[in-house]
CSV table of C-alpha atoms in Angstrom, one decimal:
chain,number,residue,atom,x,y,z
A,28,UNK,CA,118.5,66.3,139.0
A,29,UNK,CA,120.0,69.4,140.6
A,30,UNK,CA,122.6,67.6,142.7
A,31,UNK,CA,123.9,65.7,140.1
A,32,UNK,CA,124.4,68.9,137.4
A,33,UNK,CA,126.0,70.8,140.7
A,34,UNK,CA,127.7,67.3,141.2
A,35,UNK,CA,128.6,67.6,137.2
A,36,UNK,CA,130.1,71.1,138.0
A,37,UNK,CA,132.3,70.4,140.2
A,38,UNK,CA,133.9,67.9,138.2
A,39,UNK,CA,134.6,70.1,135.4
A,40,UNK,CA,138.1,70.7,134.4
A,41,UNK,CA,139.7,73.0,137.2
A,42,UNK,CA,141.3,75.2,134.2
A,43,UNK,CA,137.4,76.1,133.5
A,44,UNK,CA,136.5,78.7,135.5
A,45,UNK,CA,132.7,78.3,135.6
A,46,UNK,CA,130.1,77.1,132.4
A,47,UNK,CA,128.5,79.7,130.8
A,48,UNK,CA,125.1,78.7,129.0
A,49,UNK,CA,123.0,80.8,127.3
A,50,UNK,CA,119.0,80.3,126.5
A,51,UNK,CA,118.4,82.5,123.8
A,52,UNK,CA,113.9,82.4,124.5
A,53,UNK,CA,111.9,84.6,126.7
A,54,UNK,CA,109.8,81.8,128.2
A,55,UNK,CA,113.1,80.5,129.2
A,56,UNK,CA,114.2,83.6,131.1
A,57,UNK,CA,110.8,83.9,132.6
A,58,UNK,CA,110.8,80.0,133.9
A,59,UNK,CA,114.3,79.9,135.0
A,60,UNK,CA,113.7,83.0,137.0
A,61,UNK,CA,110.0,81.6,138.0
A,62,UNK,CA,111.9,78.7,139.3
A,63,UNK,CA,114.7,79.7,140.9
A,64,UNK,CA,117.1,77.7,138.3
A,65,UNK,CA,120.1,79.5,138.8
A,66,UNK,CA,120.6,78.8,142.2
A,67,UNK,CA,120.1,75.4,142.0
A,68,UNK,CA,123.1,75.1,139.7
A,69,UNK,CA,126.0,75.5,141.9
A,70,UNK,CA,128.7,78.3,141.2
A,71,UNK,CA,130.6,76.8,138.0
A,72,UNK,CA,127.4,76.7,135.7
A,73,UNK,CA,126.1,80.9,134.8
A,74,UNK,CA,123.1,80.9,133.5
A,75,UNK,CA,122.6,84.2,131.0
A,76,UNK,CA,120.0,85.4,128.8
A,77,UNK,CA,120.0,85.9,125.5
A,78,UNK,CA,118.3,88.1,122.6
A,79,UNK,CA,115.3,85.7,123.1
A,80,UNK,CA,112.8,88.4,124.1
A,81,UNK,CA,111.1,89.6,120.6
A,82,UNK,CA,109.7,92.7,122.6
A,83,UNK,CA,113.1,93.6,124.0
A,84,UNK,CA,114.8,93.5,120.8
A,85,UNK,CA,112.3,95.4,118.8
A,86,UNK,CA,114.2,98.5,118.0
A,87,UNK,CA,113.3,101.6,119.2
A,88,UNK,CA,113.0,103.1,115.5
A,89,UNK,CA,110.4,100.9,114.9
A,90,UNK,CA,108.4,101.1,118.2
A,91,UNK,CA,108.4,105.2,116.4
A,92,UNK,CA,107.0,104.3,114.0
A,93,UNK,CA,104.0,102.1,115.4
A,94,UNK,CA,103.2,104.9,117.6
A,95,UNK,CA,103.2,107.2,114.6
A,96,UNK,CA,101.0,104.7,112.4
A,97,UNK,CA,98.4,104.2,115.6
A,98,UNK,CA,97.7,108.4,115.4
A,99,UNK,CA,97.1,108.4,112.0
A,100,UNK,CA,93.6,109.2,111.2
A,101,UNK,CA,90.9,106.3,111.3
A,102,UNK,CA,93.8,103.4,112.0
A,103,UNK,CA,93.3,100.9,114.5
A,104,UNK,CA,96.9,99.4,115.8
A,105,UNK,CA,96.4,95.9,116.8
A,106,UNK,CA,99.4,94.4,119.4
A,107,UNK,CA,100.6,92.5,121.5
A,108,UNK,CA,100.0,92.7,125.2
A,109,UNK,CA,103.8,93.0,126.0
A,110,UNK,CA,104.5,95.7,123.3
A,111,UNK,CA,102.1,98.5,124.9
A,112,UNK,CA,104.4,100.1,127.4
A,113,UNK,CA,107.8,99.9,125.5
A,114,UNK,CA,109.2,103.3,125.5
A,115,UNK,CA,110.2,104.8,122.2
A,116,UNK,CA,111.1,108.1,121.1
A,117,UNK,CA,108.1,109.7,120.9
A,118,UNK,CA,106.8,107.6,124.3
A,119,UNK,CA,105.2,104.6,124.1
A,120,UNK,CA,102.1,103.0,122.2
A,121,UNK,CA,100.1,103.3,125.6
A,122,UNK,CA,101.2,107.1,125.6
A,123,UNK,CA,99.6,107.2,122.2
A,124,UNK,CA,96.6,105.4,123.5
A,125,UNK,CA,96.3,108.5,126.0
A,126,UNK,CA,96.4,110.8,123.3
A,127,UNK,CA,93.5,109.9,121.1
A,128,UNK,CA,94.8,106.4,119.1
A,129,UNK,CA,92.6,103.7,119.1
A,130,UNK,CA,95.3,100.9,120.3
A,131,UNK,CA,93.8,97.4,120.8
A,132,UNK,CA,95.8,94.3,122.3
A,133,UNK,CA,94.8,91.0,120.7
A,134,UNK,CA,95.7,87.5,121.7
A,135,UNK,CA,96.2,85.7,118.8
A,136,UNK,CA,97.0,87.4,115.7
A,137,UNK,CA,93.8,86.5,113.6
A,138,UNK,CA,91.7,88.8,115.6
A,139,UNK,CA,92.9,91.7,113.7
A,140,UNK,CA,92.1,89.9,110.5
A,141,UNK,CA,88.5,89.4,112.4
A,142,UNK,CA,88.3,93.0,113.1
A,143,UNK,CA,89.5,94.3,109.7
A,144,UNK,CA,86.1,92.4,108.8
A,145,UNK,CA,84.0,94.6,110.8
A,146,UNK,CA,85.0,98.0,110.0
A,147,UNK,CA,85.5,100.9,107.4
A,148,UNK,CA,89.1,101.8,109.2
A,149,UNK,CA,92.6,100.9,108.8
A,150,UNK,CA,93.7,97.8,110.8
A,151,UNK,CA,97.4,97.4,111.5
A,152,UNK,CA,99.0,94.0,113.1
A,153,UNK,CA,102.3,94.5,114.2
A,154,UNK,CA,104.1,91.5,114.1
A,155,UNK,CA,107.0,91.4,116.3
A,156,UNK,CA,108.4,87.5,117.1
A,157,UNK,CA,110.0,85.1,116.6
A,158,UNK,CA,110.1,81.8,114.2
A,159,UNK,CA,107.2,80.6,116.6
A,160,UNK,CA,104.8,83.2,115.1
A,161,UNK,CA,105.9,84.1,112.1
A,162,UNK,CA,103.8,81.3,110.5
A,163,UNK,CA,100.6,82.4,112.3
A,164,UNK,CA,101.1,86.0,110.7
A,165,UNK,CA,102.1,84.4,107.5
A,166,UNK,CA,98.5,82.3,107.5
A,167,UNK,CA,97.0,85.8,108.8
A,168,UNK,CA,98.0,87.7,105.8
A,169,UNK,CA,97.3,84.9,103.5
A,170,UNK,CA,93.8,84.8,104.7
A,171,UNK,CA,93.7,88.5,105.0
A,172,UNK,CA,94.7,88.0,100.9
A,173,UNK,CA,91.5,85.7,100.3
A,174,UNK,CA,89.0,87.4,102.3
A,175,UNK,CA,90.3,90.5,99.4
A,176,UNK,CA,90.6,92.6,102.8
A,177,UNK,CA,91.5,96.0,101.7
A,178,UNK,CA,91.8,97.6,105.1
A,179,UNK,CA,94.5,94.9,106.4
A,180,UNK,CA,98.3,95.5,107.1
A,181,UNK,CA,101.0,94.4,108.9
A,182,UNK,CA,104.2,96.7,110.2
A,183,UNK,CA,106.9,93.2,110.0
A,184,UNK,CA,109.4,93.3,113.0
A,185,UNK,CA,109.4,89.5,112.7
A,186,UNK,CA,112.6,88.0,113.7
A,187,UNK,CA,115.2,84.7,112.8
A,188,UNK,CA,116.8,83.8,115.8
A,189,UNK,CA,119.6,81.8,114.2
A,190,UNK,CA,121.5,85.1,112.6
A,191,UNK,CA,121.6,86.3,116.1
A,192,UNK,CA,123.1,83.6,117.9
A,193,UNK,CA,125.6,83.6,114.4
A,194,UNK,CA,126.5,87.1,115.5
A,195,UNK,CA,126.9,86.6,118.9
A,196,UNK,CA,129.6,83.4,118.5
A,197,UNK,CA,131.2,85.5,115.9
A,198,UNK,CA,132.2,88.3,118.2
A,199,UNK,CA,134.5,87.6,121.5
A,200,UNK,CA,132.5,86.1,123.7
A,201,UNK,CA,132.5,83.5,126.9
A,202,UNK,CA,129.5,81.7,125.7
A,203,UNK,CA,130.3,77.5,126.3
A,204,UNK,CA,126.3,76.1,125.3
A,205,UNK,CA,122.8,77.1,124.4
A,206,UNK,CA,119.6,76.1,126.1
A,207,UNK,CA,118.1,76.4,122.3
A,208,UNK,CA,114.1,77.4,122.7
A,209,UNK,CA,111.1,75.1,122.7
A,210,UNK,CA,108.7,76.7,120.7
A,211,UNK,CA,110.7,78.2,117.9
A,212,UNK,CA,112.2,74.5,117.6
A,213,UNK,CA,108.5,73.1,117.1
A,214,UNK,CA,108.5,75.5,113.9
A,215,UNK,CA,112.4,75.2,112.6
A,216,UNK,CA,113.3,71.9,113.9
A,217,UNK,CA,116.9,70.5,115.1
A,218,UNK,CA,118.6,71.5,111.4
A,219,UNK,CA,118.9,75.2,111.8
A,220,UNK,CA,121.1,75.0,114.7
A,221,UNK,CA,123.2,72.5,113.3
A,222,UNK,CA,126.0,75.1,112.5
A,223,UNK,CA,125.9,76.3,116.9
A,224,UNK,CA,127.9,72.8,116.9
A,225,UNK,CA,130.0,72.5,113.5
A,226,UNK,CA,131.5,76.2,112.8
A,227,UNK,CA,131.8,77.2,116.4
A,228,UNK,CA,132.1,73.8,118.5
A,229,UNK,CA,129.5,74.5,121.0
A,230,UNK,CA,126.6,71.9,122.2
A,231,UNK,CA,123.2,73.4,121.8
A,232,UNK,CA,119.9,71.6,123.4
A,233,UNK,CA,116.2,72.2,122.9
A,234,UNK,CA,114.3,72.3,125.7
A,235,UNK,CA,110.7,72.7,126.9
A,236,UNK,CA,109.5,75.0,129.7
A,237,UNK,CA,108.9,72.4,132.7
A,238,UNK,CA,111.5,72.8,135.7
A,239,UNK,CA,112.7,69.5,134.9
A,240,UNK,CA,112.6,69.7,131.4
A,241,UNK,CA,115.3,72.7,131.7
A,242,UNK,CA,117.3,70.6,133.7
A,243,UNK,CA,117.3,67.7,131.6
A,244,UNK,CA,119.0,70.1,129.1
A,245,UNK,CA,121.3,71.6,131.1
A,246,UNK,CA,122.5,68.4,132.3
A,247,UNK,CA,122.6,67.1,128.7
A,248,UNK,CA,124.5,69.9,127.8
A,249,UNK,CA,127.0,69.3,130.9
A,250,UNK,CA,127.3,66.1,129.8
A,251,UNK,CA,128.4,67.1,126.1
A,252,UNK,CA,131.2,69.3,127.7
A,253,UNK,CA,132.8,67.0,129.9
A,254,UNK,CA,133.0,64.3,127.4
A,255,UNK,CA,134.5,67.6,125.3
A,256,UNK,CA,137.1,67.9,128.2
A,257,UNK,CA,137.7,64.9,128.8
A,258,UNK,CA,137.8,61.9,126.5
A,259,UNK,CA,140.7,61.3,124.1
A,260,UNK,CA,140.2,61.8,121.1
A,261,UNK,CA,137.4,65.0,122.4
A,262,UNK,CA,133.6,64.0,121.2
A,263,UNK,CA,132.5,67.0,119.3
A,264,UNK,CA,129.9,68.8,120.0
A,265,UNK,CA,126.1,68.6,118.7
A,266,UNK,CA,122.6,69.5,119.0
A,267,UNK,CA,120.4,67.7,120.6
A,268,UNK,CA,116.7,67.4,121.5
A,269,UNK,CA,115.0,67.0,124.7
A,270,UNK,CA,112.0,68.9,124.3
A,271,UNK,CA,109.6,65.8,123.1
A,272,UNK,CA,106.5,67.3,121.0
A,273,UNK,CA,109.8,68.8,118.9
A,274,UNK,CA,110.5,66.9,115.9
A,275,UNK,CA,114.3,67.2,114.2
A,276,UNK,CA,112.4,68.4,110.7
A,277,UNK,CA,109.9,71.0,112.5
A,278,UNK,CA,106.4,71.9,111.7
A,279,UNK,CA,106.3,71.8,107.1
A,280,UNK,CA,103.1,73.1,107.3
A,281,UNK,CA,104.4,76.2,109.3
A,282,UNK,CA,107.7,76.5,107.2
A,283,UNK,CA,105.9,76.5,103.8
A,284,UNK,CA,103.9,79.2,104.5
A,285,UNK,CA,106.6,80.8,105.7
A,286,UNK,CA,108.5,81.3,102.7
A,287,UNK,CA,104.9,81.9,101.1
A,288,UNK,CA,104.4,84.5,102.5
A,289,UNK,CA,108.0,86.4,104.1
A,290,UNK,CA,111.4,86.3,102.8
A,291,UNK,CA,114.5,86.7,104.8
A,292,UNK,CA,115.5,90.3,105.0
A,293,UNK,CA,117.7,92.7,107.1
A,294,UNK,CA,116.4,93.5,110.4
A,295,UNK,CA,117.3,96.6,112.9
A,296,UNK,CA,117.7,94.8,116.3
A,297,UNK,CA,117.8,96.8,119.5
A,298,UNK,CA,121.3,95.5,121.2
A,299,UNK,CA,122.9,94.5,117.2
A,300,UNK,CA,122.1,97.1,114.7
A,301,UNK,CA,121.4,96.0,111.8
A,302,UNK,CA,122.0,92.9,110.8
A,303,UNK,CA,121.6,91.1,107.1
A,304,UNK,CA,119.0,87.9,106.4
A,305,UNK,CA,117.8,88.2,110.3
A,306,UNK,CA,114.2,89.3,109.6
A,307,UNK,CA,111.3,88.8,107.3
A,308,UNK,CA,109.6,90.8,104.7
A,309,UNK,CA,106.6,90.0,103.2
A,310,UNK,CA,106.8,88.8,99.3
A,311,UNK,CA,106.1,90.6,96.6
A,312,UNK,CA,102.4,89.0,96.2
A,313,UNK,CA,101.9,90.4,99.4
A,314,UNK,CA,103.4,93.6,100.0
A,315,UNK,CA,100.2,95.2,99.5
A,316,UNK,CA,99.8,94.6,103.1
A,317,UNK,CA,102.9,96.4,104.2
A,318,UNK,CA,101.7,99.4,107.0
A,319,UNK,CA,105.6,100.6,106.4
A,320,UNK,CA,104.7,100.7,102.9
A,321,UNK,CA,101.2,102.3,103.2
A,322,UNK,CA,102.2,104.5,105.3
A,323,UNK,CA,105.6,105.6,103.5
A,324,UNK,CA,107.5,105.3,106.6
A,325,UNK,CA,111.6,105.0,105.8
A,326,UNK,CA,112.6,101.8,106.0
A,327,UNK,CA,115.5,103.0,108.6
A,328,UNK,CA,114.3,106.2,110.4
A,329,UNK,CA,117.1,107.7,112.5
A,330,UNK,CA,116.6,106.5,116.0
A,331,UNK,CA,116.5,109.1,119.0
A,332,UNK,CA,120.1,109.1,121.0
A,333,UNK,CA,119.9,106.0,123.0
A,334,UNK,CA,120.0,106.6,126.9
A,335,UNK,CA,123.4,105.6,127.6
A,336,UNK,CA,122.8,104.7,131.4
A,337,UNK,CA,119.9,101.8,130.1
A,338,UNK,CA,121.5,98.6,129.6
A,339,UNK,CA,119.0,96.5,127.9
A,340,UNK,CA,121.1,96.9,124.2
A,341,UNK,CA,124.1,94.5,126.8
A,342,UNK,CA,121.6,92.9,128.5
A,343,UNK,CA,120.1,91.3,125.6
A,344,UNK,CA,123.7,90.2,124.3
A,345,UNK,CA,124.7,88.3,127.3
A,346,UNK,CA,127.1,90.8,128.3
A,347,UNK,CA,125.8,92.4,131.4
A,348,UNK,CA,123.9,91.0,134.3
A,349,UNK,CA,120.0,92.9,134.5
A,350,UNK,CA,121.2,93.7,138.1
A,351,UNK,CA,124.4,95.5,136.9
A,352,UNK,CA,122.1,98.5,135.3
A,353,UNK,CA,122.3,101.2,137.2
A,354,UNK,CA,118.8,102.0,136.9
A,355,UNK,CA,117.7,98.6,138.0
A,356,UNK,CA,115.1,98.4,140.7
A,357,UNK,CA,115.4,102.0,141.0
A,358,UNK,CA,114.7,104.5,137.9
A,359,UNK,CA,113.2,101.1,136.4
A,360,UNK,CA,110.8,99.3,137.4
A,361,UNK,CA,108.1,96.9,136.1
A,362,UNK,CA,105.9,100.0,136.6
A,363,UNK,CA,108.3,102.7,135.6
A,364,UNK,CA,110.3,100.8,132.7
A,365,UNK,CA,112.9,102.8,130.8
A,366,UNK,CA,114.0,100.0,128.5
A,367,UNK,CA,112.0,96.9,127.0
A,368,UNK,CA,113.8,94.5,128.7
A,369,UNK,CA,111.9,95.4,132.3
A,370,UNK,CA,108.6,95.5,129.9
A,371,UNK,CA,107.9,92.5,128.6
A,372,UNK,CA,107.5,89.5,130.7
A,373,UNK,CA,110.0,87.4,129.1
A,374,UNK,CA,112.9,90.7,129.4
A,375,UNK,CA,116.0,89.3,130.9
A,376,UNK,CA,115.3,92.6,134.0
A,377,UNK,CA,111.9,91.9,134.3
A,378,UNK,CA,112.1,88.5,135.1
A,379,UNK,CA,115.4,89.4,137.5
A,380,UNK,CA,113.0,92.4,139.2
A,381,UNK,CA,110.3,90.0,139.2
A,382,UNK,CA,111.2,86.9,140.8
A,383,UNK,CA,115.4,88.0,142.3
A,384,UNK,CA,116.1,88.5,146.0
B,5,UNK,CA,105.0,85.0,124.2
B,6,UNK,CA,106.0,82.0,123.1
B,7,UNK,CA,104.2,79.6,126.0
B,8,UNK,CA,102.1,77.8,124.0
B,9,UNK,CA,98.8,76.3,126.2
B,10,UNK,CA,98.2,72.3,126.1
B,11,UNK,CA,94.9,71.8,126.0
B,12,UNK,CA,92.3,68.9,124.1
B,13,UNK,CA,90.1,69.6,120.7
B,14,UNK,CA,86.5,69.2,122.0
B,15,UNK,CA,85.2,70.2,118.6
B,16,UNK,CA,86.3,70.7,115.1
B,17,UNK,CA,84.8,71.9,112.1
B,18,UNK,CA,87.2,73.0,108.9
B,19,UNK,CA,89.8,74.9,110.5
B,20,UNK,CA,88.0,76.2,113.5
B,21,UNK,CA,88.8,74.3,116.7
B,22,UNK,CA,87.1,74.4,120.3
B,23,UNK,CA,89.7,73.4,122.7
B,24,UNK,CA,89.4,73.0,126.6
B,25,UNK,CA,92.7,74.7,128.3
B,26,UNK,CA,91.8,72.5,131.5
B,27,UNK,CA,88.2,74.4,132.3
B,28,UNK,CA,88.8,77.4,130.0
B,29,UNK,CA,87.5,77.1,126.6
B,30,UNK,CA,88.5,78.7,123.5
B,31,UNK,CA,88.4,78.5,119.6
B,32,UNK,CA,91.3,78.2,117.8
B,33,UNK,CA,92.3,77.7,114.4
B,34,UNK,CA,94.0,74.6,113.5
B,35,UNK,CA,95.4,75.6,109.9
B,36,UNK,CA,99.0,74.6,111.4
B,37,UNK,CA,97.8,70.9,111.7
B,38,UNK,CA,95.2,69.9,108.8
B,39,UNK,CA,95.3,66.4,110.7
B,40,UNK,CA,93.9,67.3,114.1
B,41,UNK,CA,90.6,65.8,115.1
B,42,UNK,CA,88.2,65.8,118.0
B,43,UNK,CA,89.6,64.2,121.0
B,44,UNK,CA,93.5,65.3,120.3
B,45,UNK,CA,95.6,67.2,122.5
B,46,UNK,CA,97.0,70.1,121.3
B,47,UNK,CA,99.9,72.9,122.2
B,48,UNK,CA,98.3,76.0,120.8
B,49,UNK,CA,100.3,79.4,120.3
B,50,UNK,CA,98.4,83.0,120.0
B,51,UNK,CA,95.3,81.4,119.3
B,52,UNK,CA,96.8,78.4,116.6
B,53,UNK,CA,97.1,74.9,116.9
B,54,UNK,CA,101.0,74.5,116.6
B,55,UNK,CA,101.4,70.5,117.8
B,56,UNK,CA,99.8,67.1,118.0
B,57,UNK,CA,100.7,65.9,121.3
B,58,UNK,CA,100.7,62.5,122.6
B,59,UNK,CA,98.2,62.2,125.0
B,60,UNK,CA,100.4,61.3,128.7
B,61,UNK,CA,102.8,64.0,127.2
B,62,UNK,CA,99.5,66.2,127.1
B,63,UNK,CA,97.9,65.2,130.4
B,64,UNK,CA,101.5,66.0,132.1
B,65,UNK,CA,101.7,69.0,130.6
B,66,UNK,CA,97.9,70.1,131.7
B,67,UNK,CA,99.0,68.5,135.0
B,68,UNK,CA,101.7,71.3,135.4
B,69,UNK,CA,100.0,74.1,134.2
B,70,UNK,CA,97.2,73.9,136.3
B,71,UNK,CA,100.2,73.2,139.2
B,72,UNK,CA,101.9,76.7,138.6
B,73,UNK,CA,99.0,78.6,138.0
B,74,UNK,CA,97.5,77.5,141.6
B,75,UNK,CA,100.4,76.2,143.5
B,76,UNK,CA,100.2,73.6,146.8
B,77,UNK,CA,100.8,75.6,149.9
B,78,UNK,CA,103.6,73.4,150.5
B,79,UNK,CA,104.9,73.7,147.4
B,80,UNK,CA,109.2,74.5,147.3
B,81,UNK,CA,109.7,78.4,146.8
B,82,UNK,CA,111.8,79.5,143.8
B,83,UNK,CA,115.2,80.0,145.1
B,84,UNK,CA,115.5,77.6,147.8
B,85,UNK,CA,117.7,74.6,146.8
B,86,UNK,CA,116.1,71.0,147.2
């Protein structure tokens, strides 16, 4: 499979000067790093990562104000594993651990729920992802809703990874195809991405999380661009599939209590700003169970200065390479991070640091 | 993340599933796919049942897993080309 996609390359048009795909999933840029997938491909096809991570992009004003929530009195911050160590203005959540706040990590969202059961104090969720687990927080809060928990909330940084891809083929960029994600795909389907192909001409494939199954879709998406190049009159692009438990209308189970639950909203990204209709808010029925609410936290706080020298905001468009950072592999490290992108496991650096050269 | 586990529904009651991640068990709630019943195989996200799968895709995927977690000694190193 690897020959013939370098064999593919080097049949490309001569006036291309290499292929540039981008996956836009953190278990992408953790397997393609894991295996080695970028070398395999021969020097016309780059392989760059996207704003897949939903760790990475979580934006630095918000990270602010989960630390601040978990040292409120009698609060219990449930997270994420990969969310712990992401520095933020005032440090990070596992600083605020250190300091007296009762910070848990849970597995699958529900335990939170479990745990608001069991106790007299304030549980907060925070629900950073993508399309993949914006259902299971949607079914959380719903149950949250019929168990008439009163002690329940979540702090939504839940994001829609369609606007972002939108905003990234908007702006000048050298971006020929997406590796489109697996799991987010099992939720939205093939539909959603339909407009990768129509408005901007670019072939998009799903694709699972195998070694082969990546290079089944790069090789699909190869194949899309030559006949592109190549045929007369040029086949347009589309999107297609190769991911099989992914079905072209998605999970309707997941989608419909979706928009139960959350309605599109504007979202502050880290490496975009804000950006309009590219996160979720919870519905009026259940914005009891807003923390940011609760909690009166502005919507928007001002965000510390950024560190100029950290990269991640580039990374995480495609721009820059993890090893260009100057403080790659040497101010930052998977043990000293100073941006998300070396903290969570599916970050663009932390997957270069972990598994490069 | 968004790696969701394949494993098989050993037991089901309402929405509360048992399923076997290839030796590791776990429960799991199935709320995502009302139709799932003992015996399926299943691709569960952050403790939820997100996919029916069919069951060589399943045993393929279990088949990999267990392949990455504990790889052959001979097995190719990332990085080196076939």
């Amino acid at each position: 499979m690897a020959k013939n996609i370098a064999k593919t390359g080097k049949i490309l048009p001569k006036t291309k000067k290499n292929i540039t795909i981008m996956e836009v999933c953190g278990t992408h840029t953790n397997a393609i790093a894991r295996f080695g997938i970028k070398k395999l491909l021969g020097p016309k096809i780059r392989l760059v990562s996207g704003p897949g991570c939903p760790v990475c992009v979580t934006s630095a004003s918000d990270i602010g104000a989960i630390s601040s929530i978990s040292l409120q009195k009698n609060v219990i911050l449930c997270t994420f594993a990969d969310l712990l160590r992401v520095p933020g203005p005032q440090g990070s959540l596992e600083g605020a651990r250190a300091s007296g706040a009762d910070v848990r990590v849970v597995y699958s969202p529900y335990d939170a729920v479990e745990l608001a059961r069991t106790t007299e104090k304030t549980v907060v969720l925070c629900a950073a992802g993508f399309e993949t687990t914006a259902p299971l927080i949607a079914l959380c809060v719903k149950k949250a809703a019929e168990l008439r928990l009163k002690n329940f909330y979540i702090y939504p940084m839940l994001k829609l990874i369609t606007p972002a891809v939108d905003a990234l083929l908007k702006t000048e960029n050298n971006i020929d195809a997406f590796l489109l994600p697996g799991h987010v795909s099992l939720v939205l389907g093939t539909g959603p991405y339909g407009f990768i192909a129509r408005k901007y001409g670019k072939p998009g494939v799903v694709a699972g999380f195998e070694e082969k199954e990546i290079l089944t879709a790069i090789d699909m998406i190869l194949a899309q661009i030559l006949q592109q190049n190549t045929q007369k009159p040029p086949k347009t692009a589309k999107i297609e599939n190769a991911y099989p438990p992914v079905r072209a209308e998605g999970n309707p189970d997941a989608l419909k209590i979706m928009a139960e639950v959350f309605a599109p909203a504007a979202a502050e990204w880290r490496g975009f700003g804000v950006m309009p209709a590219s996160g979720l808010a919870l519905r009026k029925k259940y914005q009891s169970f807003d923390a940011a609410r609760k909690f009166a936290l502005p919507r928007s706080p001002r965000a510390a200065a950024a560190d100029k020298k950290c990269l991640c905001a580039r990374v995480l468009q495609g721009r820059v390479e993890p090893e260009k950072c100057g403080y790659f592999g040497k101010k930052c490290t998977p043990q000293r991070p100073q941006g998300p992108c070396m903290v969570s496991s599916e970050g663009a650096c932390h997957a270069a640091y972990s598994y490069g050269e | 993340m968004c790696i969701a586990s394949p494993g098989k529904i050993m037991s089901i009651k309402g929405n509360k599933a048992l399923v076997d991640f290839g030796g590791v068990e776990r429960e799991v709630l199935a709320d995502l796919a009302p139709n799932a019943k003992k015996g399926d195989y299943v691709l569960v996200h952050a403790g939820f049942v997100m996919k029916i799968l069919e069951k060589k895709d399943a045993l393929e995927r279990l088949e990999f897993f267990k392949e990455i977690e504990n790889p052959a000694p001979k097995a190719r190193k990332p990085g080196k080309k076939r």
